[in-house]
């Protein structure tokens, strides 16, 4: 027997909570990576050039 | 390979493709796909839950291959791949557990039960958290890569157990929808929605992995 659709509760709250949580977790992780990449690039660019490769003024 | 050589343009394209895929997947999951007859709207969580665990499997398979690659070649690039994939796999496993719990409460009447699938997934999550902690505890790059590679291989032994637990034991969790010996009978729109979300999650994973590998490589090169 096919259940009556009206008899099954909506449960949209659980659906929104699941998708909202995923958005927060994945969005937060992405933002963290962007920040780490910016910091690492800045640190990488500030490194002193290896001996013999410096451009003379 | 462009993943590890810092080709930011290609990574950006991957990011945009992932974003478009996720938007399409979200539209299908919450708008186009019909309300499932027996579970109601809560079944829509499956379009998030199933792609999450499949992405986690992919991530942990990469950890296994990269760990073997490191032990054979001793090249640091393999270790960057393993560490980055493990971090992402842990994030996606966490999402799987959380979304499964949010689906389980209205469907089973409980947030959590110690059945074979849930328990083995929780063990997998804790194992990779331990893997990441191990990596964080060792400063010397070569020793860290060596210990992590061994744990990365041992941890992968649990993967078949997680996936096939629902076929090997009697569990509350239903059998797998995808990656099963006999394909499941799934109506077209449900299959399409699941497929689009799976593809979008895979693209997102590839994008985040490329970014994470780049961060790891730049951090290591930036060390004094």
Short mmCIF file of C-alpha atoms in Angstrom, two decimals:
data_model
loop_
_atom_site.label_atom_id
_atom_site.label_comp_id
_atom_site.label_asym_id
_atom_site.label_seq_id
_atom_site.Cartn_x
_atom_site.Cartn_y
_atom_site.Cartn_z
CA UNK A 1 0.00 0.00 0.00
CA UNK A 2 1.34 3.45 -0.89
CA UNK A 3 1.53 5.75 2.14
CA UNK A 4 -0.62 8.84 2.05
CA UNK A 5 1.73 11.82 1.43
CA UNK A 6 -0.31 13.95 3.79
CA UNK A 7 0.29 11.40 6.56
CA UNK A 8 4.11 11.72 6.43
CA UNK A 9 5.36 14.75 8.36
CA UNK A 10 7.22 17.48 6.45
CA UNK A 11 10.44 17.49 8.44
CA UNK A 12 11.73 20.47 6.49
CA UNK A 13 13.50 21.59 9.68
CA UNK A 14 15.79 18.55 9.56
CA UNK A 15 16.45 19.09 5.84
CA UNK A 16 17.34 22.76 6.35
CA UNK A 17 19.53 21.87 9.35
CA UNK A 18 21.46 19.27 7.30
CA UNK A 19 22.04 21.56 4.30
CA UNK A 20 22.76 24.55 6.54
CA UNK A 21 25.32 22.59 8.52
CA UNK A 22 26.98 21.41 5.29
CA UNK A 23 27.12 25.01 4.01
CA UNK A 24 28.69 26.23 7.26
CA UNK A 25 31.25 23.40 7.46
CA UNK A 26 32.31 23.44 3.80
CA UNK A 27 32.16 27.24 3.54
CA UNK A 28 34.19 27.58 6.75
CA UNK A 29 36.78 25.08 5.53
CA UNK A 30 37.07 26.90 2.19
CA UNK A 31 37.51 30.26 3.91
CA UNK A 32 40.19 28.77 6.16
CA UNK A 33 42.06 27.44 3.11
CA UNK A 34 41.86 30.83 1.36
CA UNK A 35 43.30 32.53 4.48
CA UNK A 36 46.07 29.94 4.88
CA UNK A 37 46.93 30.24 1.18
CA UNK A 38 47.18 34.03 1.45
CA UNK A 39 49.41 33.80 4.52
CA UNK A 40 51.60 31.07 3.04
CA UNK A 41 51.99 32.99 -0.25
CA UNK A 42 52.99 36.16 1.63
CA UNK A 43 55.52 34.21 3.73
CA UNK A 44 56.83 32.45 0.64
CA UNK A 45 57.30 35.76 -1.21
CA UNK A 46 59.13 37.34 1.76
CA UNK A 47 61.80 34.62 1.76
CA UNK A 48 65.31 35.92 1.08
CA UNK A 49 66.52 35.00 -2.40
CA UNK A 50 69.12 32.20 -2.49
CA UNK A 51 72.78 33.42 -2.67
CA UNK A 52 73.86 34.46 -6.15
CA UNK A 53 70.33 35.07 -7.40
CA UNK A 54 69.82 38.59 -5.99
CA UNK A 55 69.25 41.28 -8.60
CA UNK A 56 71.89 44.08 -8.36
CA UNK A 57 70.55 47.63 -7.92
CA UNK B 1 51.12 17.73 -12.14
CA UNK B 2 49.07 20.93 -12.07
CA UNK B 3 47.59 19.97 -8.71
CA UNK B 4 50.91 20.28 -6.95
CA UNK B 5 52.71 22.80 -9.14
CA UNK B 6 50.45 25.69 -8.22
CA UNK B 7 48.51 26.28 -11.48
CA UNK B 8 46.00 28.58 -9.83
CA UNK B 9 44.01 29.25 -13.02
CA UNK B 10 42.98 25.62 -13.42
CA UNK B 11 42.13 25.39 -9.73
CA UNK B 12 39.92 28.46 -10.14
CA UNK B 13 38.07 26.85 -13.07
CA UNK B 14 37.55 23.76 -10.92
CA UNK B 15 36.17 25.99 -8.15
CA UNK B 16 33.65 27.64 -10.47
CA UNK B 17 32.59 24.28 -11.90
CA UNK B 18 32.10 22.99 -8.35
CA UNK B 19 30.05 26.06 -7.41
CA UNK B 20 27.81 25.64 -10.47
CA UNK B 21 27.44 21.93 -9.79
CA UNK B 22 26.51 22.56 -6.16
CA UNK B 23 23.90 25.16 -7.17
CA UNK B 24 22.39 22.75 -9.72
CA UNK B 25 22.48 19.94 -7.15
CA UNK B 26 20.82 22.09 -4.52
CA UNK B 27 18.10 23.15 -6.97
CA UNK B 28 17.42 19.55 -7.90
CA UNK B 29 17.52 18.28 -4.31
CA UNK B 30 15.29 20.92 -2.73
CA UNK B 31 13.17 22.00 -5.68
CA UNK B 32 12.91 19.63 -8.62
CA UNK B 33 13.10 16.17 -7.01
CA UNK B 34 9.67 15.13 -5.75
CA UNK B 35 8.84 14.36 -2.15
CA UNK B 36 9.64 10.69 -1.58
CA UNK B 37 6.50 8.68 -0.87
CA UNK B 38 7.39 6.73 2.27
CA UNK B 39 9.94 9.03 3.98
CA UNK B 40 8.62 12.41 2.95
CA UNK B 41 10.90 15.44 2.57
CA UNK B 42 13.52 14.14 4.98
CA UNK B 43 14.75 11.82 2.20
CA UNK B 44 16.21 14.96 0.55
CA UNK B 45 19.04 14.71 3.10
CA UNK B 46 20.22 11.66 1.12
CA UNK B 47 21.35 13.94 -1.73
CA UNK B 48 23.87 15.36 0.73
CA UNK B 49 24.57 12.27 2.84
CA UNK B 50 25.39 9.80 0.03
CA UNK B 51 27.72 12.13 -1.97
CA UNK B 52 29.49 13.03 1.31
CA UNK B 53 30.44 9.45 2.12
CA UNK B 54 31.39 8.67 -1.50
CA UNK B 55 33.68 11.72 -1.47
CA UNK B 56 35.17 10.55 1.83
CA UNK B 57 35.85 7.12 0.28
CA UNK B 58 37.62 8.82 -2.63
CA UNK B 59 39.69 10.94 -0.25
CA UNK B 60 40.76 7.94 1.84
CA UNK B 61 41.58 5.92 -1.29
CA UNK B 62 43.91 8.78 -2.27
CA UNK B 63 45.46 8.65 1.23
CA UNK B 64 46.14 4.93 0.70
CA UNK B 65 47.68 5.36 -2.77
CA UNK B 66 49.74 8.40 -1.72
CA UNK B 67 50.96 6.62 1.44
CA UNK B 68 52.12 3.66 -0.63
CA UNK B 69 53.66 6.10 -3.11
CA UNK B 70 55.59 7.82 -0.33
CA UNK B 71 56.92 4.58 1.18
CA UNK B 72 58.09 3.39 -2.25
CA UNK B 73 59.58 6.65 -3.57
CA UNK B 74 60.19 8.79 -0.42
CA UNK B 75 59.03 11.81 -2.41
CA UNK B 76 57.53 14.54 -0.21
CA UNK B 77 54.86 15.35 -2.82
CA UNK B 78 53.12 12.05 -2.02
CA UNK B 79 52.96 13.07 1.63
CA UNK B 80 51.34 16.40 0.71
CA UNK B 81 48.68 14.48 -1.20
CA UNK B 82 48.09 12.04 1.67
CA UNK B 83 47.85 14.70 4.39
CA UNK B 84 45.59 16.96 2.33
CA UNK B 85 43.25 14.15 1.25
CA UNK B 86 43.02 12.84 4.84
CA UNK B 87 41.97 16.28 6.10
CA UNK B 88 39.24 16.56 3.46
CA UNK B 89 38.10 12.98 3.95
CA UNK B 90 37.67 13.67 7.65
CA UNK B 91 35.56 16.77 6.91
CA UNK B 92 33.31 14.79 4.54
CA UNK B 93 33.01 11.88 6.99
CA UNK B 94 31.98 14.34 9.70
CA UNK B 95 29.31 15.69 7.35
CA UNK B 96 28.15 12.15 6.62
CA UNK B 97 27.76 11.37 10.31
CA UNK B 98 25.97 14.64 11.06
CA UNK B 99 23.60 14.46 8.08
CA UNK B 100 22.89 10.78 8.79
CA UNK B 101 22.02 11.65 12.36
CA UNK B 102 19.66 14.43 11.19
CA UNK B 103 18.01 11.92 8.84
CA UNK B 104 17.89 9.17 11.48
CA UNK B 105 16.02 11.12 14.14
CA UNK B 106 12.76 11.57 12.17
CA UNK B 107 13.13 8.27 10.27
CA UNK B 108 14.36 5.80 12.91
CA UNK B 109 13.34 7.81 15.94
CA UNK B 110 16.92 8.10 17.22
CA UNK B 111 19.93 10.32 16.55
CA UNK B 112 22.35 7.41 16.85
CA UNK B 113 22.44 3.64 17.14
CA UNK B 114 25.42 1.30 17.46
CA UNK B 115 24.75 -0.72 14.31
CA UNK B 116 27.57 -2.01 12.11
CA UNK B 117 27.47 0.79 9.49
CA UNK B 118 27.27 3.66 11.94
CA UNK B 119 29.87 2.20 14.28
CA UNK B 120 32.38 1.39 11.53
CA UNK B 121 31.91 4.91 10.07
CA UNK B 122 32.50 6.45 13.50
CA UNK B 123 35.65 4.30 13.87
CA UNK B 124 36.81 5.50 10.43
CA UNK B 125 36.25 9.12 11.47
CA UNK B 126 38.18 8.71 14.73
CA UNK B 127 41.02 6.84 12.96
CA UNK B 128 41.58 9.70 10.50
CA UNK B 129 41.31 12.30 13.26
CA UNK B 130 44.12 10.31 14.97
CA UNK B 131 46.02 10.32 11.66
CA UNK B 132 45.78 14.13 11.51
CA UNK B 133 46.80 14.42 15.16
CA UNK B 134 49.83 12.23 14.49
CA UNK B 135 50.83 14.50 11.62
CA UNK B 136 50.47 17.52 13.88
CA UNK B 137 52.67 16.02 16.59
CA UNK B 138 55.79 15.34 14.48
CA UNK B 139 57.84 18.33 13.32
CA UNK B 140 60.45 16.58 11.21
CA UNK B 141 59.00 16.20 7.70
CA UNK B 142 60.51 12.82 6.83
CA UNK B 143 59.57 11.11 10.10
CA UNK B 144 56.07 12.59 9.92
CA UNK B 145 55.60 11.35 6.36
CA UNK B 146 56.88 7.87 7.25
CA UNK B 147 54.68 7.34 10.33
CA UNK B 148 51.66 8.90 8.61
CA UNK B 149 52.11 6.67 5.55
CA UNK B 150 52.01 3.54 7.71
CA UNK B 151 48.88 4.74 9.53
CA UNK B 152 47.34 5.83 6.21
CA UNK B 153 47.67 2.26 4.92
CA UNK B 154 46.39 0.61 8.13
CA UNK B 155 43.41 3.00 8.33
CA UNK B 156 42.34 2.04 4.80
CA UNK B 157 41.67 -1.54 5.97
CA UNK B 158 38.44 -0.23 7.53
CA UNK B 159 37.06 1.16 4.25
CA UNK B 160 35.60 -2.10 2.84
CA UNK B 161 34.23 -2.86 6.29
CA UNK B 162 32.34 0.46 6.33
CA UNK B 163 30.90 0.06 2.86
CA UNK B 164 29.99 -3.63 2.94
CA UNK B 165 28.94 -3.78 6.63
CA UNK B 166 25.31 -3.37 5.56
CA UNK B 167 25.60 -6.43 3.31
CA UNK B 168 27.71 -8.58 5.66
CA UNK B 169 25.67 -8.00 8.84
CA UNK B 170 22.03 -7.38 9.69
CA UNK B 171 21.86 -3.64 10.34
CA UNK B 172 19.29 -0.92 10.84
CA UNK B 173 21.01 1.04 8.05
CA UNK B 174 19.71 0.25 4.57
CA UNK B 175 21.96 -1.38 1.92
CA UNK B 176 24.07 0.95 -0.25
CA UNK B 177 22.24 2.94 -2.94
CA UNK B 178 25.32 3.14 -5.18
CA UNK B 179 28.51 1.03 -5.50
CA UNK B 180 26.70 -2.25 -4.81
CA UNK B 181 26.87 -5.67 -6.51
CA UNK B 182 23.35 -5.38 -8.00
CA UNK B 183 22.25 -1.84 -9.03
CA UNK B 184 19.44 -0.41 -6.91
CA UNK B 185 16.13 0.35 -8.58
CA UNK B 186 16.04 4.13 -8.40
CA UNK B 187 13.58 6.31 -10.35
CA UNK B 188 15.10 8.62 -12.97
CA UNK B 189 14.77 11.96 -11.18
CA UNK B 190 16.16 10.55 -7.90
CA UNK B 191 19.10 9.02 -9.80
CA UNK B 192 19.74 12.30 -11.68
CA UNK B 193 19.63 14.38 -8.48
CA UNK B 194 21.97 12.00 -6.69
CA UNK B 195 24.30 11.88 -9.72
CA UNK B 196 24.51 15.67 -10.07
CA UNK B 197 25.21 16.09 -6.36
CA UNK B 198 27.82 13.33 -6.44
CA UNK B 199 29.57 15.01 -9.41
CA UNK B 200 29.39 18.41 -7.67
CA UNK B 201 30.88 17.01 -4.46
CA UNK B 202 33.66 15.33 -6.44
CA UNK B 203 34.47 18.64 -8.19
CA UNK B 204 34.39 20.46 -4.85
CA UNK B 205 36.71 17.84 -3.38
CA UNK B 206 39.15 18.19 -6.30
CA UNK B 207 39.13 21.98 -5.93
CA UNK B 208 39.68 21.92 -2.15
CA UNK B 209 42.35 19.23 -2.50
CA UNK B 210 44.28 21.31 -5.04
CA UNK B 211 44.10 24.32 -2.72
CA UNK B 212 45.12 22.31 0.36
CA UNK B 213 48.10 20.75 -1.42
CA UNK B 214 49.23 24.20 -2.54
CA UNK B 215 48.98 25.54 1.03
CA UNK B 216 51.01 22.59 2.34
CA UNK B 217 53.69 23.01 -0.30
CA UNK B 218 53.97 26.80 0.18
CA UNK B 219 54.12 26.42 3.98
CA UNK B 220 56.93 23.91 3.71
CA UNK B 221 58.90 26.05 1.23
CA UNK B 222 58.37 29.13 3.42
CA UNK B 223 60.04 27.47 6.43
CA UNK B 224 63.25 29.17 7.51
#
